Structures are given as C-alpha cells and as structure tokens.
Coordinates of C-alpha atoms and ligand atoms in Angstrom, one line a residue:
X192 CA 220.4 12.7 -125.0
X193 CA 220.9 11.3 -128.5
X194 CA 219.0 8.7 -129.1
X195 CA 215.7 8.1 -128.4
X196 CA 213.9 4.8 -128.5
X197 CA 209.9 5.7 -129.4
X198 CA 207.9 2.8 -127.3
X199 CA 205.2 3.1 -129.5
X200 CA 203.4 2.8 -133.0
X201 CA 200.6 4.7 -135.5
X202 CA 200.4 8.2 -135.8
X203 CA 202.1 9.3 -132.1
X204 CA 205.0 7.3 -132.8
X205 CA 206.0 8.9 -136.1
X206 CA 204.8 12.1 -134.1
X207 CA 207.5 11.5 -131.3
X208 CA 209.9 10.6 -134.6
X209 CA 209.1 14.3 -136.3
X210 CA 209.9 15.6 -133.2
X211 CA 213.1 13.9 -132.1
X212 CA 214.2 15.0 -135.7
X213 CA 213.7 18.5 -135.0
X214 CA 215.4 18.3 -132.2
X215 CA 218.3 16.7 -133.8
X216 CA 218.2 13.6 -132.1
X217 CA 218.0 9.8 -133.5
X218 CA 214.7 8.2 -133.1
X219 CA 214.4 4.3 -132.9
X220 CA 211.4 2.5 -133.6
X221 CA 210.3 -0.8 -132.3
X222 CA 207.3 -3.0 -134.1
X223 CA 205.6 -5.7 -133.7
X224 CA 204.8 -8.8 -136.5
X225 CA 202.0 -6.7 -137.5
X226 CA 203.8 -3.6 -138.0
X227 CA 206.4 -4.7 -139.6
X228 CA 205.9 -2.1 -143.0
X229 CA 204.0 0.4 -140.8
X230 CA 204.5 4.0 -141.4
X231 CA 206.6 4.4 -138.4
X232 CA 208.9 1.9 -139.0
X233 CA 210.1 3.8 -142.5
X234 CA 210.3 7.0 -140.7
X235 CA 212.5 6.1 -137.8
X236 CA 216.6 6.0 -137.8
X237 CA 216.2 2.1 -137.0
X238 CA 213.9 -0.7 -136.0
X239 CA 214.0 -3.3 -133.4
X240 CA 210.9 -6.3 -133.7
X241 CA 209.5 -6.6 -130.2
X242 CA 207.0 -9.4 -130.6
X243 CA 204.5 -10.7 -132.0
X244 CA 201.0 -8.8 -132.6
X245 CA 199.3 -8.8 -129.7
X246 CA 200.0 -5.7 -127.3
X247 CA 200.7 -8.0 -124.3
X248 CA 203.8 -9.8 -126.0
X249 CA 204.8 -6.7 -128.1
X250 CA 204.1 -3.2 -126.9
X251 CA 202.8 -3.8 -123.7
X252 CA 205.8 -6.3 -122.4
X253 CA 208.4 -4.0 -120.3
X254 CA 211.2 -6.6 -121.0
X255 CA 211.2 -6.9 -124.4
X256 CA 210.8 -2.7 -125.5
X257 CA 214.0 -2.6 -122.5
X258 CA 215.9 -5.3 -124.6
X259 CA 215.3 -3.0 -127.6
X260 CA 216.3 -0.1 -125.6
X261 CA 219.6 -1.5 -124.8
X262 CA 220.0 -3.2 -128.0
X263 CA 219.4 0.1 -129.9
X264 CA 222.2 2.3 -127.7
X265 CA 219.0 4.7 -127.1
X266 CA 219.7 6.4 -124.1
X267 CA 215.9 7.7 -123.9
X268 CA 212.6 6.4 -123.6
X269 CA 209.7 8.2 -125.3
X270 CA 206.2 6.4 -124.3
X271 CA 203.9 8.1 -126.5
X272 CA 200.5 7.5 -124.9
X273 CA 198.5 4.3 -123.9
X274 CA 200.5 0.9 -123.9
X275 CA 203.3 1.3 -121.4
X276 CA 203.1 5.5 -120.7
X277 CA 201.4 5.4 -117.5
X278 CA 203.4 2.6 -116.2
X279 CA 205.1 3.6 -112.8
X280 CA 206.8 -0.2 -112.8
X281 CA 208.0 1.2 -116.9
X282 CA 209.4 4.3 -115.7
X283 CA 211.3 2.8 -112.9
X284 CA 212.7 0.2 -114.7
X285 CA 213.7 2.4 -117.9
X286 CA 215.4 4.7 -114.7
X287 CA 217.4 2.0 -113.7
X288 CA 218.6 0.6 -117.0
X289 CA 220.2 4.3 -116.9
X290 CA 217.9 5.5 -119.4
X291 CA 216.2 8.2 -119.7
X292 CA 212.3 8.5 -119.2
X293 CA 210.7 11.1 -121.2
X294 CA 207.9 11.6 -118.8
X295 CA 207.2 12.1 -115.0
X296 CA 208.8 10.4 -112.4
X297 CA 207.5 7.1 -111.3
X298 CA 206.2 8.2 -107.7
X299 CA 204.0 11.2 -110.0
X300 CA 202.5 8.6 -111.8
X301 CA 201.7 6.1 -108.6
X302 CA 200.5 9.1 -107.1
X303 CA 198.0 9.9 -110.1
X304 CA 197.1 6.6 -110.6
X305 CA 195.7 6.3 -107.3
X306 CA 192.6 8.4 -107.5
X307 CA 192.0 8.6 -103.9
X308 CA 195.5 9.5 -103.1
X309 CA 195.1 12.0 -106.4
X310 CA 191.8 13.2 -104.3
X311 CA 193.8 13.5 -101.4
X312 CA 196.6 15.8 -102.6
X313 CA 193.8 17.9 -104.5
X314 CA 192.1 18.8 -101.5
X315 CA 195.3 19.9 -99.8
X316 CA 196.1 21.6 -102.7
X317 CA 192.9 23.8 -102.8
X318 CA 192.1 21.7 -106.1
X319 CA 188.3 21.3 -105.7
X320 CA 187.3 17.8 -106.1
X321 CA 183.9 16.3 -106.3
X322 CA 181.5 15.7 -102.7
X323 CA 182.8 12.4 -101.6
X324 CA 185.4 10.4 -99.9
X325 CA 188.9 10.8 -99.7
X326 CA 189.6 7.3 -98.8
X327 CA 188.0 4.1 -100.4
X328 CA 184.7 2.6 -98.4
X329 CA 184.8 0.1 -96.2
X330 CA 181.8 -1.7 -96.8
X331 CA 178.3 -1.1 -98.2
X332 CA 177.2 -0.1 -94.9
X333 CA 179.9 3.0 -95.0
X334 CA 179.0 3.6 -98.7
X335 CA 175.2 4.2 -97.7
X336 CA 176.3 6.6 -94.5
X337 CA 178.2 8.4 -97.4
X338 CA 175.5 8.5 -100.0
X339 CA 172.7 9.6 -97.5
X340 CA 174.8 12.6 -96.5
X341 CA 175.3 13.9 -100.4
X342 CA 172.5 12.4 -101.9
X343 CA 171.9 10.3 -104.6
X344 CA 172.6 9.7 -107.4
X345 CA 176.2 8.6 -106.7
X346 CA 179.0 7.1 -108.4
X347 CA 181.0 4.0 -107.4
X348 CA 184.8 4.5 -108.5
X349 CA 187.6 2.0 -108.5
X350 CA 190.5 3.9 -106.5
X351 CA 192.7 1.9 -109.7
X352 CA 190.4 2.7 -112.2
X353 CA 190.4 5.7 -114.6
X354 CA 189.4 6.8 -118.0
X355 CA 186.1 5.1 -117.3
X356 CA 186.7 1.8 -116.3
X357 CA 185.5 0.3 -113.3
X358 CA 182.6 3.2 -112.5
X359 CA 179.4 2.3 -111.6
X360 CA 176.2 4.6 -110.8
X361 CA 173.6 4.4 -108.5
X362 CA 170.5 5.8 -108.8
X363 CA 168.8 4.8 -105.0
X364 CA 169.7 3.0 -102.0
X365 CA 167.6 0.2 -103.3
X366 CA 170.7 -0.5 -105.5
X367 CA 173.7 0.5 -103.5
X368 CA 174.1 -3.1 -102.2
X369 CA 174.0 -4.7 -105.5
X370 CA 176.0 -2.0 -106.9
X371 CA 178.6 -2.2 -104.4
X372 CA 179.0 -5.9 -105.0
X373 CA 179.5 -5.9 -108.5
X374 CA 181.8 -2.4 -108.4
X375 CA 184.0 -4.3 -105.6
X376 CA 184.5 -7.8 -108.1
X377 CA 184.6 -5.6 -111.2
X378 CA 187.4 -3.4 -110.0
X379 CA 189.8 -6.7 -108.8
X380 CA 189.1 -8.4 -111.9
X381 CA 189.9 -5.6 -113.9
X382 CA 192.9 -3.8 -111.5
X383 CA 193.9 -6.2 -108.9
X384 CA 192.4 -3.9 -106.3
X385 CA 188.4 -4.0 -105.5
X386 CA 188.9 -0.9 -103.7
X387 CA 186.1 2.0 -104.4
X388 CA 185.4 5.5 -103.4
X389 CA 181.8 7.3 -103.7
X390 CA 181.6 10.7 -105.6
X391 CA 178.6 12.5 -105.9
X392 CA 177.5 11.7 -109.9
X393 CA 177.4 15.7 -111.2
X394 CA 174.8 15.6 -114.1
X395 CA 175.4 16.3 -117.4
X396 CA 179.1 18.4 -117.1
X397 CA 181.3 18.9 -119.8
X398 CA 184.5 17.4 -119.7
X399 CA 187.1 20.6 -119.9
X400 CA 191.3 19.4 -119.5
X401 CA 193.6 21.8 -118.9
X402 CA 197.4 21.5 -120.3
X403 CA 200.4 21.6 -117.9
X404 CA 203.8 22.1 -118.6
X405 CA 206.8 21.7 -115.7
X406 CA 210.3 21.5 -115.8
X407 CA 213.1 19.9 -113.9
X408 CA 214.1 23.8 -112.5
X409 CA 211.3 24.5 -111.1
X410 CA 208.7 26.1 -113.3
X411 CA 205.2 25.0 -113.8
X412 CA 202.6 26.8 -116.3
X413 CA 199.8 25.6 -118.3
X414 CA 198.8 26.2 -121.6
X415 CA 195.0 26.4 -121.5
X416 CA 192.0 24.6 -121.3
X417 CA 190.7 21.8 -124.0
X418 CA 187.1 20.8 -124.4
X419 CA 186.9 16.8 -124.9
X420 CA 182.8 16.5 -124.0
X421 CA 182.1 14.9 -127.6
X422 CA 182.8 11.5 -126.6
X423 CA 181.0 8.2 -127.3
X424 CA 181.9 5.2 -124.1
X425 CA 184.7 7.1 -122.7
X426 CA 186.2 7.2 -126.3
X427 CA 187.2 10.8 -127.1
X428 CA 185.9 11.8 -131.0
X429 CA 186.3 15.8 -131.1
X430 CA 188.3 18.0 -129.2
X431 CA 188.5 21.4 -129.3
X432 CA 190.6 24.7 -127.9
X433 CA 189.2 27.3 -126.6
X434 CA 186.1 25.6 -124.6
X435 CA 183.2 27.4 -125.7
X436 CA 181.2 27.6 -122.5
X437 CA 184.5 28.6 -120.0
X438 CA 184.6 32.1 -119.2
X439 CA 187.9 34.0 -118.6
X440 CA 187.5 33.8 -115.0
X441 CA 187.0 30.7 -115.1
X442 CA 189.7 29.7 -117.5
X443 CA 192.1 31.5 -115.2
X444 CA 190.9 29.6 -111.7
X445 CA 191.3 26.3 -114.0
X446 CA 194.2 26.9 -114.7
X447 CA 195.8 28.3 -111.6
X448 CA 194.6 24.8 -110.3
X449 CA 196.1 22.4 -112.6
X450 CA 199.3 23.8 -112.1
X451 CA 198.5 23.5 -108.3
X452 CA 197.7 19.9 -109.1
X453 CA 200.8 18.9 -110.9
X454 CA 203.1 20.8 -108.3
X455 CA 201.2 18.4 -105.4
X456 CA 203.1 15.6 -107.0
X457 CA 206.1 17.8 -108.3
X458 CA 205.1 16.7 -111.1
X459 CA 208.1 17.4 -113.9
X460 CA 207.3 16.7 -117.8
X461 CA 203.7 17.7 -119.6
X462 CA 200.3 16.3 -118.0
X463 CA 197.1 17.0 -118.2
X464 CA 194.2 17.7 -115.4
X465 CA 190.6 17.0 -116.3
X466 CA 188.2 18.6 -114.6
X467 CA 184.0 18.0 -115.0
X468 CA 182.6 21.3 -115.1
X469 CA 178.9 22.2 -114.7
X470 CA 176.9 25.2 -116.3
X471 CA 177.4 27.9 -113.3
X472 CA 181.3 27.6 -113.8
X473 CA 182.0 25.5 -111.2
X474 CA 184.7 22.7 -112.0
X475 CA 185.9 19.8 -110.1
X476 CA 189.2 17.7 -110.4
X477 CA 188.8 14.2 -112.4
X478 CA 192.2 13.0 -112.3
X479 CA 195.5 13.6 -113.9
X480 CA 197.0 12.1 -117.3
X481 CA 200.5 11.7 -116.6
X482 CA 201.5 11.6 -120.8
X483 CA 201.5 13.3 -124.0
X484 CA 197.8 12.8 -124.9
X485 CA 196.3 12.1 -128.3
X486 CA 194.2 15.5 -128.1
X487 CA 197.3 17.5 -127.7
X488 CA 197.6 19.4 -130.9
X489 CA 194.7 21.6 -130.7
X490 CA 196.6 23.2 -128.0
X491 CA 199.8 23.1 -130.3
X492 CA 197.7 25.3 -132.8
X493 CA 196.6 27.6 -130.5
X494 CA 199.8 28.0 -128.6
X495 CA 201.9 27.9 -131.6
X496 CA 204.3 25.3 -128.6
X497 CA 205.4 22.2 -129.6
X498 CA 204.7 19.8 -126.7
X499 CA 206.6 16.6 -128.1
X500 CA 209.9 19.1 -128.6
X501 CA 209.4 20.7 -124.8
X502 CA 208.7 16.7 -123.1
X503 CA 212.4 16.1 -125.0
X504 CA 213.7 19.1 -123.6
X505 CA 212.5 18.8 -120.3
X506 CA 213.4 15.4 -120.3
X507 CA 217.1 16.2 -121.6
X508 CA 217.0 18.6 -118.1
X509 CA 216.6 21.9 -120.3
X510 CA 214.2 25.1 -118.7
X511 CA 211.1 25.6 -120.5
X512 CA 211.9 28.0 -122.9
X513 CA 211.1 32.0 -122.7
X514 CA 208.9 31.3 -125.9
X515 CA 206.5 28.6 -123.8
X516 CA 206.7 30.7 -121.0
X517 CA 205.4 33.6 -122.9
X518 CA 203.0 31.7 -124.7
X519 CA 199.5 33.0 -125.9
X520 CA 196.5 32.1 -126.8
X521 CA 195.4 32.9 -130.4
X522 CA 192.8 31.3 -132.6
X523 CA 190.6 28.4 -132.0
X524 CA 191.6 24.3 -133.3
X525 CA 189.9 21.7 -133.7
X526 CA 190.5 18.6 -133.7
X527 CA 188.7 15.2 -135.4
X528 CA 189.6 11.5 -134.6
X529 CA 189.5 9.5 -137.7
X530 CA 188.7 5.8 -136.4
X531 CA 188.3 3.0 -138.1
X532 CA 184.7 2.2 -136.7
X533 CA 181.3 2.7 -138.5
X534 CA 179.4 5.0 -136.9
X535 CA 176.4 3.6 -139.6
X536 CA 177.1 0.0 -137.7
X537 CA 177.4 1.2 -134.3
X538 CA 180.3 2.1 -134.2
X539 CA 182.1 -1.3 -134.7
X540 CA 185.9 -1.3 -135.6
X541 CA 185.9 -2.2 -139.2
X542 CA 189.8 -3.8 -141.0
X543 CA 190.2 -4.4 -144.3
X544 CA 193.5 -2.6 -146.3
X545 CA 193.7 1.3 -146.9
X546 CA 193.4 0.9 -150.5
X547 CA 193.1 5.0 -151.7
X548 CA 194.0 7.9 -149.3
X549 CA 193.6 11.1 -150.5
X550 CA 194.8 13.5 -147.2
X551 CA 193.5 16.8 -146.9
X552 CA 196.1 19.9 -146.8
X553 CA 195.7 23.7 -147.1
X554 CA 195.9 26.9 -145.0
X555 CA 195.5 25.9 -141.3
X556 CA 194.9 22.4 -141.9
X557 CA 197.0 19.6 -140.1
X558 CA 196.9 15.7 -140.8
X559 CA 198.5 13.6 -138.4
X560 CA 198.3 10.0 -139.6
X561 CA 199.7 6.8 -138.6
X562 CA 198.1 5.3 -142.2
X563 CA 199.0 5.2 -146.1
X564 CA 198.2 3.6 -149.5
X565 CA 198.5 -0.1 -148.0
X566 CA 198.2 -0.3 -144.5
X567 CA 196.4 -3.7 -143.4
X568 CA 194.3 -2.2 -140.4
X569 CA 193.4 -5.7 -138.1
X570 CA 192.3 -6.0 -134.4
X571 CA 195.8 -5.8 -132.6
X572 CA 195.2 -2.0 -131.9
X573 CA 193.5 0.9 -131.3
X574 CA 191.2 1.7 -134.1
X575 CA 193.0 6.0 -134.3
X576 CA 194.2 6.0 -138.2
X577 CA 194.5 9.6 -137.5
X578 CA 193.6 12.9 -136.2
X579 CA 192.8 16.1 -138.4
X580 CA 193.3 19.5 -137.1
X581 CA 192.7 22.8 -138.0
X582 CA 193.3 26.1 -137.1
X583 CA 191.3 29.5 -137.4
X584 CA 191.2 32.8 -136.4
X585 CA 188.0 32.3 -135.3
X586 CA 185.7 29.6 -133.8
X587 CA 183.6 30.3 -137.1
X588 CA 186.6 29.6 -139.6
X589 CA 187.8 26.7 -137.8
X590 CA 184.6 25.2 -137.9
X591 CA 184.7 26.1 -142.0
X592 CA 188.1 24.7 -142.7
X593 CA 186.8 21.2 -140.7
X594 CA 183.9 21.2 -143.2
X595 CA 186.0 21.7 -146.0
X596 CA 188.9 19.1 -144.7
X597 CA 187.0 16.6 -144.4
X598 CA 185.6 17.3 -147.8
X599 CA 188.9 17.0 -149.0
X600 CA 189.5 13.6 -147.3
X601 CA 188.8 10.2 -148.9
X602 CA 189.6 6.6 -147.2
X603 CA 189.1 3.6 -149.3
X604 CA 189.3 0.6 -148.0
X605 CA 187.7 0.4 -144.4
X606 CA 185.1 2.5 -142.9
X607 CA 185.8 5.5 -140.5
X608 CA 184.2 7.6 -138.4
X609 CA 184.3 10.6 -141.0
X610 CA 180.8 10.7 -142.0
X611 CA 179.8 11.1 -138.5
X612 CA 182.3 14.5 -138.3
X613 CA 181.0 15.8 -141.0
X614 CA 177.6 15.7 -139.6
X615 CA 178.8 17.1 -136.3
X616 CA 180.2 19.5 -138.1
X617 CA 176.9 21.0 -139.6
X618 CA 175.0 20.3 -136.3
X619 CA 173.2 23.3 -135.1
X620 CA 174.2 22.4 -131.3
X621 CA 177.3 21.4 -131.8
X622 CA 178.0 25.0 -134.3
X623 CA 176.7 27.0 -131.2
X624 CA 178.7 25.2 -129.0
X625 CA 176.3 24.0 -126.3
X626 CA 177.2 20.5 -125.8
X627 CA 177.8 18.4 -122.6
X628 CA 179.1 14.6 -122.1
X629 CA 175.8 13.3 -123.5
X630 CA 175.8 15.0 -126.5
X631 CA 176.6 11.7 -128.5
X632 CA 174.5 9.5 -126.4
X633 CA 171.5 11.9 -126.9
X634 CA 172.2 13.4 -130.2
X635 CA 174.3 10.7 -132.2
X636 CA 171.5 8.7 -133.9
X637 CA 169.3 11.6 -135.3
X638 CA 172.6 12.9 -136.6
X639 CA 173.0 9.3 -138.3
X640 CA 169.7 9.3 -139.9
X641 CA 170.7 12.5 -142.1
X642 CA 170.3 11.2 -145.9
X643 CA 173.8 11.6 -147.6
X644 CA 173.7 14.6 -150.4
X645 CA 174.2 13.1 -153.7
X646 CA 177.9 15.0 -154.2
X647 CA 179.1 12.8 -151.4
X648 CA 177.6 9.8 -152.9
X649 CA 179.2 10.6 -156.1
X650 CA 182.6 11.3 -154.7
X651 CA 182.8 7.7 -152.6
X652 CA 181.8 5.7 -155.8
X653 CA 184.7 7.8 -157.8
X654 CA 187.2 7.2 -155.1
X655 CA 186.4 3.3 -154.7
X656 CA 187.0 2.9 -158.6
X657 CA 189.9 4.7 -158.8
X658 CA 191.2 2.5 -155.9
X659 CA 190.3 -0.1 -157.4
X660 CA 192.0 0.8 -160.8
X661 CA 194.8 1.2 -158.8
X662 CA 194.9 -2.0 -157.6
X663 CA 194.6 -3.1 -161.2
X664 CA 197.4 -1.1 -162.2
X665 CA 199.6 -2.6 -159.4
X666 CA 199.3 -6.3 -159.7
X667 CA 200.1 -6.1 -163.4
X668 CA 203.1 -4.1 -162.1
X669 CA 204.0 -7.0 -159.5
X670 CA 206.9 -4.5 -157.4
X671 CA 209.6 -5.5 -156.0
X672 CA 209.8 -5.7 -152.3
X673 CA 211.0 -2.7 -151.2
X674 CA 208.2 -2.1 -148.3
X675 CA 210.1 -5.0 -146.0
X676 CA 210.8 -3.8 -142.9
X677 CA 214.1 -5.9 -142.7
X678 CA 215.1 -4.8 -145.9
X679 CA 214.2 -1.4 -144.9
X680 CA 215.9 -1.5 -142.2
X681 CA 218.9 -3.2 -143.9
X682 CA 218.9 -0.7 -146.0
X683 CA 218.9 2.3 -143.8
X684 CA 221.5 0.8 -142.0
X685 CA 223.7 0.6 -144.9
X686 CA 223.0 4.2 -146.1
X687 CA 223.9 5.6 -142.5
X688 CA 227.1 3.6 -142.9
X689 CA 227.6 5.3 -146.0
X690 CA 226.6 9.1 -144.1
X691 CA 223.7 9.1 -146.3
X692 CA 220.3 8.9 -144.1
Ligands
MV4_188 C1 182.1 11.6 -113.2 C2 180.9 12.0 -113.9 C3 180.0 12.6 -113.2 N1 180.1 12.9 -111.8 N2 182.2 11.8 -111.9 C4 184.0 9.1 -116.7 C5 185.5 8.8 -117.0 C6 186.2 8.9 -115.7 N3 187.4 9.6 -115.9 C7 185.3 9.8 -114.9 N4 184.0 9.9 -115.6 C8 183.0 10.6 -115.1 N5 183.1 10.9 -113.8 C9 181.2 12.5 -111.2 N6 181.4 12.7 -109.9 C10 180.8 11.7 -115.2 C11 181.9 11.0 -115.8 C12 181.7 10.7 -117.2 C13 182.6 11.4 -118.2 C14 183.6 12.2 -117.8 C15 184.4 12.8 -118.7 C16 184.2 12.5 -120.1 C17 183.2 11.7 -120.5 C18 182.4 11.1 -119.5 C19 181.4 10.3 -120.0 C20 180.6 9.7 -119.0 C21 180.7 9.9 -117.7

C-alpha cells in the first residue's frame, strides 16, 4: 500500500490525510464543485474533481470516486464515515478494481446492515439483544401476537434501517395497525425494503458504544466503552470516554460482547457496537457501525491508539500492534461537535462564510477541523465544521479544560452549536453525569433560556469587528489567486516533480 485515495471531505478527510502521512503513505483527495479550495483539498498529495455539489453526483456516486481511484494510481480506498463507508456494493466494487478497501469486508457490512440478520448472529453469539423478533413480521396480525407477549410500548424497526431512520413507536394496540402501515410504506420509500421487526421500546437508556479493533490474523480486542446519550434527533452532540454510569463489571461484559459481535461476522478492520443500556447495568445490542466514526477520538485520548493509523495497517494486512494490544485506559475525553446549526433557532443549519476563526489549543486540548478563514459553508453537506476534544486526568479536569476551550474558541461568520456546549458544560446534570437519551429533549430549552454573561457578549461583538476589519484589510489587498484548487493542484504537482512536496 502506497497510495491511498481518501473518499471523503471536511474534517475526517484531512483526518484520514494526517494519518496516511504518518504512515508514510500518499493521500489523494477527491472534491466536489463545492470543495474545490476546501481544507482538504490543500492538504492532500493530489486532487481529482468528482462532480458537481450535490452528494448523489459527487461523493455518493461509486463510479465516479472509482474513476478517481484509478485515475489517481491509489491502490487503496479510505471511506471515512457517512457517504459511501457503509456501502457493501462500494466495498465490492473497490475489491474488484484490485484496490484495496480500508474497511470490513463486504459480506460484514451486508450482514450488519441487516438488523435482523445482525439480531440473529447476536443471539447466537450470547450478544444480548432487546425482547423481540429475530425475523421481520409478517403482518400486523403477527406484530400484535408479538407485542401482547412483551408488552407495550413497542418499537417498529425497518430490518434496512439504522441510525434512527425508519423507527416508529407504539404506545397501545389501538395504534399498532396504523403504525404498522405507515412503518411498512416509510421503510420502502426510504430503503427499498418495507420489512420491520418489533423490539420492546426500553425507556429512557443511555446510549453506551463500545470500540473494536480486529485484524486480518486473527485478533480481536476492544478499546472501551464511549458514552454518546447527548444527542438531539439521532444527531450525536457530545461524546464522552469513560461512561459515567458503567461499572467495571459491566464495562468488562460490554466489552467481552462486542468483540463477540464483530467475530460473528469475522469482522476484520475497526467497528463499533452500540448497545442501549438501562440503570440496573443491563445492556442490549443496537447494531454495529461498520466505519471509523466521527466520535472516535475520545477513545484515541484515552487509549493513547491511533485508530485511523491501525484501519491502514490492518488494511495493509499488518497484526495489530503489541502497543494496541496492551492498550490502557487512562484519563477521561470529551468530545464537542461544533455544527453549524443554531441551537437559539432550533437548531437550523445556518451558511454564510467563516469570516474569523480563532481555534482553541493548550495542554490536552485537540481541534479537529474541516474549516478555516474563508470556508463558504452551504447546504451540500453535513453541517460538522469540527469536533473539539480534550483530555484530563480526571472527569473533573476534562470537564475544566472543555469550559475553558470553548472559551478560547471564536467562529465568525455562521452560527454553531457552541453556545449550547458551553451551557452543557456548566449543567448540574450533565457535571454529575446522570444523563440518558432524553436529556436534550427534556433539558435543552431551559438550558437555552440561560441569559448570556456580559464577557461573552463582549467577546462576540470584538470578534465580529475584527472580522470585519479583516475583511476590510483584504479587499483593499485584492490577492492573487493562490486558493484555486487547480492551481493548487498544478502547483503541487509541479513541486513533486521537482521532489519538493
Ligand atoms: C431503541 C430505543 C429504545 N428501545 N430500541 C434510535 C436509533 C437507532 N439506532 C435505535 N434507536 C433506539 N432504539 C429499543 N428497543 C431507543 C432508541 C433511541 C436512541 C438510541 C440511541 C441513541 C439515541 C436514541 C434516541 C432516541 C431513541
């Protein structure tokens, strides 16, 4: 392996470049119209344009990020996560271009992505999954049979579904047959496949995800547990390693079972297997992510592993290292998704141009960014600009340096989820660390109401005049233009011509 084409864009694609670097290998970037001066772009060996903006003819179309594979000489795919990375048709066809998929095998990911096959293998596996059935129902009459037997309220889930989509619950039998309808014409809209299973709905669990780790030789581990239950409509916002509420016992039954999970599928790569788990330490299998996900670097921090270096490694047919194997636990991270939604306005996705950036740094502090001075943020994509992370010895410290990192951070130019963090942040619930699912849901608009204190008042109006006076400063500059992709990529061409790079 030597050169690895990066099938994606924003922060994990320059985080799939860092690492290819490390590692010594060439990274290739692909864009779209809309990306053409995006950060990731400028930090790859080379670019290839895939499309135009939209996902669908662009990031999301297997033909054309194959063309650039093949164009580019890459003889590895990196997928980052969303878009194509939990494609089993991507996999297979990167496979059989000869190319290298830096992920699972195609069959693991089919196998995943069906949630009652997932459920299937679980249960065969000792993985304990949720009271319901193994195989999609029938018909309403089935689904009612079912629900009588483990009691309402249930949950209708689309056997393609995942992450949210295509779940419906239901409170009585009064509703199942409506219910059922809509589930069955929801889920083959949406997937192609109006197939649904019935779970029992748990209430209020936390949302605990444990990391895995196997190689091509054999060995399987995981690297702890993360706690993702502050979320708002599916949409993770903080994460966070340790889980607060998880015992050790528990931790260790977890984790014996993930790795129980991912050798059901012989599953080769890193992954990650959510489990719901309820206050008296009981924990059921959700489903598997078969990708790098955007929450991994808490577990980086606390692991001191990098898991974009060991996907190349494993990839490139390498063991998992005695370092990873030996891995420990030390600290507490957390992480913060910096969106570019107004949590004041619902939460809307905002655009506009990042016109002042001001990134916070320090001891145990960690900015990974897909943004800078300039970035034009539309509707094309998701609305991550990027993730802060910090590390401390404690749960206590960590909690400290977020309050002073996001202190630190000004964005000019849209509006982001970082007042909401920062009131998280100072929440007496969240600080203790008693939170569940509905913490957002239940919590979030009390939060909102919090007047601002005049020093953050103060430090918004500074930073939206210096931006301004910045963009003052610039247009009497009028600069060349050096932040054109093809030049860029002319350019870097030329330079690597010349050995420079
Ligand atoms: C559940 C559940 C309660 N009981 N299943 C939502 C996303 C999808 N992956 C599964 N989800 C849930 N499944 C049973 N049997 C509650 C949720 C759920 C949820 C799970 C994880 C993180 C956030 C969530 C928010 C709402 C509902």
């Amino acid at each position: 392996m030597q050169r690895v084409l990066v099938a994606n864009r924003g922060e994990i694609a320059l985080r799939v470049i860092r690492a290819c670097h490390d590692e010594g290998l060439e990274a290739i970037a692909v864009f779209s119209d809309a990306d053409r001066h995006s950060p990731h772009v400028g930090a790859a060996d080379d670019a290839v344009r895939i499309g135009p903006a939209p996902a669908a003819e662009s990031y999301l179309n297997i033909q054309r990020v194959l063309a650039a594979a093949r164009a580019s000489g890459a003889d590895a795919v990196h997928p980052g996560y969303g878009f194509l990375a939990e494609s089993a048709e991507f996999a297979e066809a990167v496979e059989a271009a000869g190319v290298t998929f830096v992920g699972p095998s195609a069959d693991a990911i089919r196998s995943m992505g069906e949630k009652t096959e997932a459920r299937r293998r679980m249960q065969q596996s000792d993985v304990p999954v949720v009271p319901g059935t193994i195989d999609p129902v029938a018909d309403v009459r089935e689904a009612a049979r079912v629900a009588a037997d483990i009691g309402y309220p249930i949950l209708l889930k689309a056997v393609a579904g995942g992450g949210g989509k295509g779940m419906r619950k239901v409170e009585s039998e009064d509703d199942l047959d409506s219910s059922f309808q809509r589930a069955t014409s929801e889920a083959l809209k949406a997937f192609g496949n109006g197939d649904v299973y019935v779970e029992r709905c748990l209430h209020r669990p936390r949302h605990v995800e444990i990391q895995v780790l196997a190689d091509q030789v054999g060995h399987t581990i995981h690297l702890g547990e993360r706690e993702c239950s502050i979320q708002r409509r599916y949409q993770k916002l903080i994460e966070e390693a340790p889980a607060p509420a998880l015992d050790d016992d528990t931790r260790a039954r977890m984790g014996e079972a993930a790795v129980r999970a991912a050798e059901s599928v012989d599953y080769t790569g890193v992954g990650t297997v959510e489990f719901l788990l309820l206050p008296d330490g009981q924990f059921y299998f959700l489903e598997m992510n078969t990708r790098i996900q955007v929450e991994h670097p808490v577990t980086e921090l606390v692991y001191r592993v990098d898991l974009v270096r060991e996907q190349l490694r494993i990839a490139a047919g390498q063991p998992l290292g005695e370092a990873t194997m030996a891995a420990e636990r030390d600290g507490h991270a957390i992480e913060c998704r910096i969106t570019s939604e107004d949590p004041f306005n619902a939460f809307l996705p905002d655009t506009g141009v990042i016109r002042y950036l001001q990134v916070p740094a320090g001891p145990g502090v960690r900015w990974d960014s897909g943004i800078a001075v300039g970035s034009e943020i539309g509707l094309h994509y998701d609305p991550l600009l990027a993730k802060l992370i910090v590390w401390g010895e404690t749960r206590a410290v960590a909690l400290a340096r977020m309050r002073r990192a996001l202190d630190e951070l000004t964005i000019v130019g849209v509006a982001t989820s970082q007042p909401f963090h920062r009131l998280v942040m100072a929440d007496e619930a969240f600080v203790q660390g008693s939170y569940d699912i509905e913490y957002v849901e239940r919590r979030g608009e009390a939060l909102l109401e919090t007047p601002a204190e005049p020093d953050q008042i103060r430090r918004i109006v500074v930073a939206a005049a210096l931006a301004e006076h910045q963009r003052q400063a610039a247009l009497r500059r009028r600069p060349p233009n050096h932040g054109d992709a093809a030049h860029q990529t002319a350019w870097l061409q030329a330079a690597r011509r010349d050995g420079l790079r």
